[in-house]
Coordinates of C-alpha atoms in Angstrom, one line a residue:
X1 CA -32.7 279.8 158.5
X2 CA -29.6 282.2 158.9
X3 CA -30.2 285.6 158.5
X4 CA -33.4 285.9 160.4
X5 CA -33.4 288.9 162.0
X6 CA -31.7 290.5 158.9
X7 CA -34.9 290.0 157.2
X8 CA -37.2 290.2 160.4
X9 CA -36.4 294.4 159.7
X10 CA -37.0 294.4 156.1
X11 CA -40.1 294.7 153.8
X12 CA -40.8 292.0 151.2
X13 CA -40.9 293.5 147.0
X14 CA -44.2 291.5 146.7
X15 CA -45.6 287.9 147.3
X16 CA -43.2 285.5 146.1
X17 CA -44.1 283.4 143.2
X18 CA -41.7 280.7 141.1
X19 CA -42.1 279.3 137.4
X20 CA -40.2 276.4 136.7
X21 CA -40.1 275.3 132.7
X22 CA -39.2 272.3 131.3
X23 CA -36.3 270.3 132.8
X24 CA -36.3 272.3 135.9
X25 CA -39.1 271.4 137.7
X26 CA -37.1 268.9 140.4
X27 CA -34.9 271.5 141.4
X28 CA -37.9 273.7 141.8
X29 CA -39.6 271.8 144.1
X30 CA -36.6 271.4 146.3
X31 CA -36.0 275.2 146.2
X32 CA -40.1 275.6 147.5
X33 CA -39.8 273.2 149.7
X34 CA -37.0 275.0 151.7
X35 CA -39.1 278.3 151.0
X36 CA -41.8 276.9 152.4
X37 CA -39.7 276.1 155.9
X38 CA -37.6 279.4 155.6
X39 CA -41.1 281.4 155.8
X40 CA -42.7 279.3 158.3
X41 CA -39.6 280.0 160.5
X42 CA -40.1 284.0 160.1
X43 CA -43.5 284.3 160.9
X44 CA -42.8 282.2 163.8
X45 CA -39.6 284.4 164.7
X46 CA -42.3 287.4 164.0
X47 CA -41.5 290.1 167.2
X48 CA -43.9 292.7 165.6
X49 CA -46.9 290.5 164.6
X50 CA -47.0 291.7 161.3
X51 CA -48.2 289.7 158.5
X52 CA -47.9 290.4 155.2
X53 CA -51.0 288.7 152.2
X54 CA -48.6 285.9 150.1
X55 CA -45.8 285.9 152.7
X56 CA -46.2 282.4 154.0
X57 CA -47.3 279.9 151.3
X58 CA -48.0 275.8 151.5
X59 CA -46.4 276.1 147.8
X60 CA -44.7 279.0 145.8
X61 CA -44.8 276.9 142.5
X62 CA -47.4 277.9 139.7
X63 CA -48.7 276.5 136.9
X64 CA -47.4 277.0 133.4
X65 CA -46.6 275.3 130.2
X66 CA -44.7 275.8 127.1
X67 CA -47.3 273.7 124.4
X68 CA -45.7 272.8 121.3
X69 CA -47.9 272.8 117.8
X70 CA -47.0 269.7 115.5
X71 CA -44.7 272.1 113.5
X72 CA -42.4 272.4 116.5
X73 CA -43.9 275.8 117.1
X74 CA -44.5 276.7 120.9
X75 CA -46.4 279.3 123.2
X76 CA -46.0 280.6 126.4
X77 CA -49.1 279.8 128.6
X78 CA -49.4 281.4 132.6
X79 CA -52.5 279.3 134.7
X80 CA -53.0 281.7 137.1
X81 CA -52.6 285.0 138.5
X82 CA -49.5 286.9 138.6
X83 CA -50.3 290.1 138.7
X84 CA -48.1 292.3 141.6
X85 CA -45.7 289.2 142.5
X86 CA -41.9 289.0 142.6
X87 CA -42.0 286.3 140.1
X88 CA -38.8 284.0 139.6
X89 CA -38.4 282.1 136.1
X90 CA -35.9 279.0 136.7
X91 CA -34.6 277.5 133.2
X92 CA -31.8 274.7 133.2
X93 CA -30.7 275.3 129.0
X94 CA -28.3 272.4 129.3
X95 CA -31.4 269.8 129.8
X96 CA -31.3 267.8 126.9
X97 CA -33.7 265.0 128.0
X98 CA -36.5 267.0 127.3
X99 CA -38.2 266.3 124.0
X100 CA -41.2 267.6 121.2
X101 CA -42.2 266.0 118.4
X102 CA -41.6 267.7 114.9
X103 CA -44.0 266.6 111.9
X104 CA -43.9 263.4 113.7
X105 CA -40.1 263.4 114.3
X106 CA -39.1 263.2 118.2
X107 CA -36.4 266.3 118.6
X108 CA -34.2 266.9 121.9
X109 CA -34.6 270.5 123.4
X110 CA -31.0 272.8 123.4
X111 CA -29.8 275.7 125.1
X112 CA -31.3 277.5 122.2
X113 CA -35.0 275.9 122.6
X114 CA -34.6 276.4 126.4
X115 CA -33.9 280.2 125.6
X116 CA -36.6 280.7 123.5
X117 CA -39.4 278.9 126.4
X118 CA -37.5 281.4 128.8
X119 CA -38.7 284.3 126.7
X120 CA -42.6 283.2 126.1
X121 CA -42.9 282.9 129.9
X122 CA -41.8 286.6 130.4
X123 CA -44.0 287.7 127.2
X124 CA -46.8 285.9 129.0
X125 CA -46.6 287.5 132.3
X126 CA -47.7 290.4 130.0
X127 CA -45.8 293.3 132.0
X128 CA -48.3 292.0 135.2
X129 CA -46.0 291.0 137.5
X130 CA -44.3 293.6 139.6
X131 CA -40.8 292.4 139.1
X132 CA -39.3 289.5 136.9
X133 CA -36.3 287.5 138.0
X134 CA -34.4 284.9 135.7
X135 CA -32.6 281.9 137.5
X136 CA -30.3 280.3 135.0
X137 CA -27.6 278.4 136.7
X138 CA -25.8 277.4 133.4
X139 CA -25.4 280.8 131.3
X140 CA -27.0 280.8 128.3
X141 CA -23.8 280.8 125.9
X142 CA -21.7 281.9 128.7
X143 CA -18.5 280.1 126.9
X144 CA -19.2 282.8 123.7
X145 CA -18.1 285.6 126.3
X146 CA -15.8 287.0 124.2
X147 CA -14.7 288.0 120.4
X148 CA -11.5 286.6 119.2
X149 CA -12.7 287.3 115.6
X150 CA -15.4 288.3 113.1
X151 CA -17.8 285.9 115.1
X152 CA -21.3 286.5 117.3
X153 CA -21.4 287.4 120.7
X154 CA -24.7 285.3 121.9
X155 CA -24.5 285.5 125.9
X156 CA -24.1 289.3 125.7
X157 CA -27.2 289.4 123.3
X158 CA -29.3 287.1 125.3
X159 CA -28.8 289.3 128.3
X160 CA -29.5 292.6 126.4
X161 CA -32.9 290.6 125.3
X162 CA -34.3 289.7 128.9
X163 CA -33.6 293.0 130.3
X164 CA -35.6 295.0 127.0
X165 CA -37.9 292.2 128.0
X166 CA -38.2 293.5 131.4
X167 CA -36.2 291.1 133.4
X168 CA -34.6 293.1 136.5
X169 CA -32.7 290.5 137.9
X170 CA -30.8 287.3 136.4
X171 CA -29.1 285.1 138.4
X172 CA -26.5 282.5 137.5
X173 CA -23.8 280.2 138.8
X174 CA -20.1 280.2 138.4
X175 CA -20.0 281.8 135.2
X176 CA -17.4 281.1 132.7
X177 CA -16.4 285.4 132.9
X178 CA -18.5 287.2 134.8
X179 CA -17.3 290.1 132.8
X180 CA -20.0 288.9 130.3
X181 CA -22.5 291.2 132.6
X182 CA -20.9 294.3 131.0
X183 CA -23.7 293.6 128.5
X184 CA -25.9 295.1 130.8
X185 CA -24.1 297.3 133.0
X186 CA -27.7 298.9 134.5
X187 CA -29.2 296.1 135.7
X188 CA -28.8 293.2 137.8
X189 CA -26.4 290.2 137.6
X190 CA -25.4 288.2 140.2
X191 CA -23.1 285.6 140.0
X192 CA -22.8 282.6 143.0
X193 CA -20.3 280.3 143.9
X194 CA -20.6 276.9 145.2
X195 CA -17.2 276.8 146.9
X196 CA -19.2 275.6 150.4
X197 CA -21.6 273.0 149.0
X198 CA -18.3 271.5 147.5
X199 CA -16.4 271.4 150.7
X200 CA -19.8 270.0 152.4
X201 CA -20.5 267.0 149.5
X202 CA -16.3 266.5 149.6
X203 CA -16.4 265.7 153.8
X204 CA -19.8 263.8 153.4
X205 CA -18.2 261.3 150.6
X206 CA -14.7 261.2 151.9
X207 CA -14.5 261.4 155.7
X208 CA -10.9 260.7 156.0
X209 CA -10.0 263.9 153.5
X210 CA -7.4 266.1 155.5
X211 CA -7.6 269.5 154.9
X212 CA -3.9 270.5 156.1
X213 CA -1.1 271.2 154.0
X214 CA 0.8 268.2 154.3
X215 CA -2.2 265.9 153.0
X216 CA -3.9 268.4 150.6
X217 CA -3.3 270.4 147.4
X218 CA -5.6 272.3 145.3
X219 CA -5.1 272.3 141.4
X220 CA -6.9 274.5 138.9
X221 CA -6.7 272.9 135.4
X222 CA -6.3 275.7 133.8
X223 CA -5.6 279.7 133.8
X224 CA -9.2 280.4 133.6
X225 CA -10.0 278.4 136.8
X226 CA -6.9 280.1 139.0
X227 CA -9.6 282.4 140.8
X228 CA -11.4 279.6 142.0
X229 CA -8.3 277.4 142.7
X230 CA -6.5 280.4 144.9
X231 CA -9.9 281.3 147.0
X232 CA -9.9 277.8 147.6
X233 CA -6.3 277.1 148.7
X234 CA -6.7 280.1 150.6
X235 CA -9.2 279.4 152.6
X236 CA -7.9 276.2 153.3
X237 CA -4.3 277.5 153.8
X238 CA -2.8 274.5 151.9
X239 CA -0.2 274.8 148.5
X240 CA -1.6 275.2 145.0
X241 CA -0.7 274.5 141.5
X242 CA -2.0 274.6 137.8
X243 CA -1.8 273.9 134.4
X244 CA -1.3 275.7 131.4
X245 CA -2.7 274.1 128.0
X246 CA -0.6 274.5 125.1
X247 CA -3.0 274.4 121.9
X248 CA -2.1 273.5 118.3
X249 CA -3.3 277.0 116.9
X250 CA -3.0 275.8 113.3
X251 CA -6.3 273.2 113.3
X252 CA -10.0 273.5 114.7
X253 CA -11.5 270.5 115.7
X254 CA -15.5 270.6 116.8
X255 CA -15.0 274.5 117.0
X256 CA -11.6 275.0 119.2
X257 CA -8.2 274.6 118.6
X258 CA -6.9 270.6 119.9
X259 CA -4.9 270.6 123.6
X260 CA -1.5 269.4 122.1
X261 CA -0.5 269.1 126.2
X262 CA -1.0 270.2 129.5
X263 CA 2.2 271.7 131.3
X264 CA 2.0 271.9 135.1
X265 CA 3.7 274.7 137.5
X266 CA 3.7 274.0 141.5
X267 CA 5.2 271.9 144.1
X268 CA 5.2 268.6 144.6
X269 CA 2.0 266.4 144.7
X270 CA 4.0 263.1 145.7
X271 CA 1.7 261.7 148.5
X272 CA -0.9 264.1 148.6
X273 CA -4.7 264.1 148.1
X274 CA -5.7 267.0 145.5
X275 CA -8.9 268.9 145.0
X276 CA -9.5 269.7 140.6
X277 CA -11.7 272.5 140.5
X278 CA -13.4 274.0 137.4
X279 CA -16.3 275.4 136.4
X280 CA -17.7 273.0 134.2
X281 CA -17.0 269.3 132.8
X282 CA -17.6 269.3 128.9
X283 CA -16.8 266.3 127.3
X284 CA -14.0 265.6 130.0
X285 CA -11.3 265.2 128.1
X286 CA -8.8 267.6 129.4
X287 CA -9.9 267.0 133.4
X288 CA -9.2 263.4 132.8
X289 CA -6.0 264.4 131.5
X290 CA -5.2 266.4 134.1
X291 CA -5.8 263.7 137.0
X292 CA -3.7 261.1 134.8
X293 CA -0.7 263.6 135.2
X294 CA -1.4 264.2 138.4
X295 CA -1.3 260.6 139.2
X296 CA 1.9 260.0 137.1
X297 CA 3.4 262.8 139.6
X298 CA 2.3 260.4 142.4
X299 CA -0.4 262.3 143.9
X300 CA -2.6 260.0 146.2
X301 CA -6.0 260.9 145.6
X302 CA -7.7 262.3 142.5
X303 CA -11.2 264.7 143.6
X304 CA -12.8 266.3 140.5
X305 CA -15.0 269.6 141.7
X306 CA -16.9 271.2 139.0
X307 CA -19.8 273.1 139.4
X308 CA -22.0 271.6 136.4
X309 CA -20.9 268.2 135.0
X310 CA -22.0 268.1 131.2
X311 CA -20.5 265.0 130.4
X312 CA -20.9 265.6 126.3
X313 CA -18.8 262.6 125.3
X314 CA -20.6 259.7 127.9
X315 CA -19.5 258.4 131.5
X316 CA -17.4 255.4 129.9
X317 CA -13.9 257.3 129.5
X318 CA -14.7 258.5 133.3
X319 CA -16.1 254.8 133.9
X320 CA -12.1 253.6 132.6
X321 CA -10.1 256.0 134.6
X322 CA -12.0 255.6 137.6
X323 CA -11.2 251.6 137.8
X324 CA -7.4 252.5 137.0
X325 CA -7.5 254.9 140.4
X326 CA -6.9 258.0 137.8
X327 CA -9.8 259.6 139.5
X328 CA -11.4 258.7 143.1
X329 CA -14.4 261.1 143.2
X330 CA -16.2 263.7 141.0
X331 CA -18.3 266.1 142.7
X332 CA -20.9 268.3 140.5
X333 CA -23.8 270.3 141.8
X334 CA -27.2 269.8 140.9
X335 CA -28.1 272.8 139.6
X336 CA -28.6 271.1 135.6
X337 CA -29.5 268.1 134.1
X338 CA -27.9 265.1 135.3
X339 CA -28.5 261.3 133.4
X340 CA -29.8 258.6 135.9
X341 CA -26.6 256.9 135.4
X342 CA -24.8 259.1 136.5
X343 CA -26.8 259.4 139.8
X344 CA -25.4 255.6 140.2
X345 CA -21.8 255.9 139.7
X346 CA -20.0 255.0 142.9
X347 CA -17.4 257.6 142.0
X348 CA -20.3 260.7 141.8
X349 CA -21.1 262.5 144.4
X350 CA -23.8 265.3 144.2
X351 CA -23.1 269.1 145.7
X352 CA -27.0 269.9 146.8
X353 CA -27.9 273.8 145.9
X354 CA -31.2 273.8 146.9
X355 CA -30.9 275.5 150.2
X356 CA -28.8 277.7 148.9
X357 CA -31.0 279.1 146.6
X358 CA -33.9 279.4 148.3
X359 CA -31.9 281.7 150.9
X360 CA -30.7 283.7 147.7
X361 CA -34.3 284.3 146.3
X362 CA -35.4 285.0 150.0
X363 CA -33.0 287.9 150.5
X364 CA -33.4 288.9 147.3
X365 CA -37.1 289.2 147.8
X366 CA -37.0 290.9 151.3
X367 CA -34.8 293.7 148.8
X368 CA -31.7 293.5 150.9
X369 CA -27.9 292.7 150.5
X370 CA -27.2 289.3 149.1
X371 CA -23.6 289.8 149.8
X372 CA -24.1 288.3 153.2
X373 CA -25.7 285.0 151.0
X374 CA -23.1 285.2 148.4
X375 CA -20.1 285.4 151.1
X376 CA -19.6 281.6 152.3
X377 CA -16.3 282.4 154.1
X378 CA -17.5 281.8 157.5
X379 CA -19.6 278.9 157.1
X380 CA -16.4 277.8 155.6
X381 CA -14.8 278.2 158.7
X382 CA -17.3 277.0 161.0
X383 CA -17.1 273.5 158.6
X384 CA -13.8 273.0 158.8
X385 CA -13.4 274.1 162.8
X386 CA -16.1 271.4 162.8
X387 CA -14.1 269.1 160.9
X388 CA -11.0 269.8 162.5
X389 CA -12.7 268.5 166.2
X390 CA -14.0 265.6 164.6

């Protein structure tokens, strides 16, 4: 593990401990298994012999539950100890394949039943534990980030909710504006980007990609993905370009105003691969769009990178493209729910964020700087130097 000696001169909060709910528990065990390694590695790096009670684990992982009554009603159940640990809460909200029965009526979970699990874990640790961290990759209503008019403001009211609850630190992914943790300007939010794990599962599934700037382009779909488009260009040093989305302002359809077209401003894409990258894939309707302009501009090939892929609307408009060459691979993370058949699309490729993670809830146990974690730039580097030989 990187960072060794980093840690090596720092003292762990407390004996790490991590609760998985519903829908989440894969990832878990992917994140404990790496823990598991990472803390093996320190005690064998150990200089000063010192071992601290709960440091190095077989398993991080404990038991608890979320029962349902027949009415739909749940509670929040611990089965074991947790008094004095640094316990981590990991919640996916966008799994919808998990489901409770309802007066005898079989009901899918949402973001909203998701939530309210989240909250009767932390009411069950009963104020035990001596700190609380929340791992929620996908935001809880992070797209409701912002008023436009007399409407709620959910994300910022979730976040005031776990921090009264006593939650010191949440962690999330690529949220949709960060500016959402003015919420809760005292207390921790930190937000992570998978920009390296993208370039990794990019090489991995394409090993003739050419990361120069006669061969390459980076696109953001949007204005609200430009800070992920330009960070990438950058630290690839090849040409960027966008879209803007003109909107009908006059209609809502399922809660926004329709995309009427997408208008794009750059160079030239004639010949070139290009990367998409976004935060998310909804229903997919305006990414597909995108890569079937971008192919009408003659652009060679079409790579979709979004952090989570929702796909709200089914794989078969994405099934379509992909067999008319609109699209040649989509790359997602794992960090939420993702159907089995997507899993066996040849076009999908997964980013893995399991390492990553772990490292984060290491350093962030051992109460030191996760900036080190959070900065990828140099791994970048090294990657592409590596590439670059190959």
């Amino acid at each position: 593990m990187a960072n060794l000696d980093l840690l090596e001169n720092s003292i762990p909060v407390a004996p790490i401990k991590i609760a998985a709910l519903k829908g989440c528990e894969e990832m878990a065990k992917t994140v404990d298994n790496y823990l598991v390694q990472f803390r093996k590695e320190m005690a064998a790096h150990q200089k000063n012999g010192i071992s601290w009670l709960g440091y190095s684990e077989d398993s991080f992982l404990i038991d608890c539950d979320c029962p349902r009554f027949g009415t739909g009603e749940a509670k929040g159940t611990i089965n074991e100890s947790i008094r004095g640990v640094d316990l981590f809460i990991m919640c996916d909200v966008t799994n919808y394949s998990i489901t409770y029965k309802v007066n005898g009526y079989v009901n899918h979970m949402s973001p909203d039943d998701h939530f309210q699990d989240l909250k009767r874990i932390i009411a069950a640790a009963t104020g035990k534990a001596h700190r609380i961290n929340v791992i929620m990759p996908f935001l809880y209503e992070g797209r409701q980030h912002k008023r436009s008019k007399r409407e709620s403001l959910d994300c910022a009211i979730a976040l005031q909710e776990l921090v009264h609850m006593g939650v010191s630190n949440i962690l999330t992914f690529d949220a949709h504006d960060p500016r959402v943790q003015n919420a809760i300007p005292l207390h921790g939010f930190d937000n992570f980007m998978p920009t390296y794990q993208f370039l990794k599962a990019l090489l991995r599934s394409v090993p003739d990609l050419r990361l120069d700037n006669e061969h390459l382009m980076i696109i953001s779909p949007d204005e609200g993905a430009m800070a992920r488009a330009v960070y990438f260009s950058n630290i690839l040093g090849v040409d960027m370009g966008m879209f803007y989305k003109r909107r009908d302002y006059s209609t809502i359809v399922n809660g926004k105003n329709p995309i009427v077209a997408h208008e794009f401003l750059g160079d030239s894409v004639a010949g070139k691969d290009v990367i998409v990258i976004d935060d998310m894939i909804s229903s997919g309707e305006s990414m597909l769009d995108v890569a079937k302009q971008l192919k009408e501009r003659n652009a060679n090939r079409v790579f979709v990178c979004t952090t989570f892929g929702l796909f709200t609307d089914g794989l078969k408009k994405f099934d379509e493209y992909y067999e008319k060459g609109y699209i040649h691979k989509v790359i997602t993370t794992d960090l939420n729910y993702r159907t089995p058949e997507l899993l066996e699309r040849e076009y999908y490729a997964p980013a893995a964020m399991g390492k990553y993670l772990a490292s984060i809830i290491d350093t962030l146990n051992h109460d030191v700087s996760v900036e080190k974690v959070r900065s990828t730039t140099s791994k970048i580097n090294k990657l592409l130097a590596k590439n670059r030989k190959k």
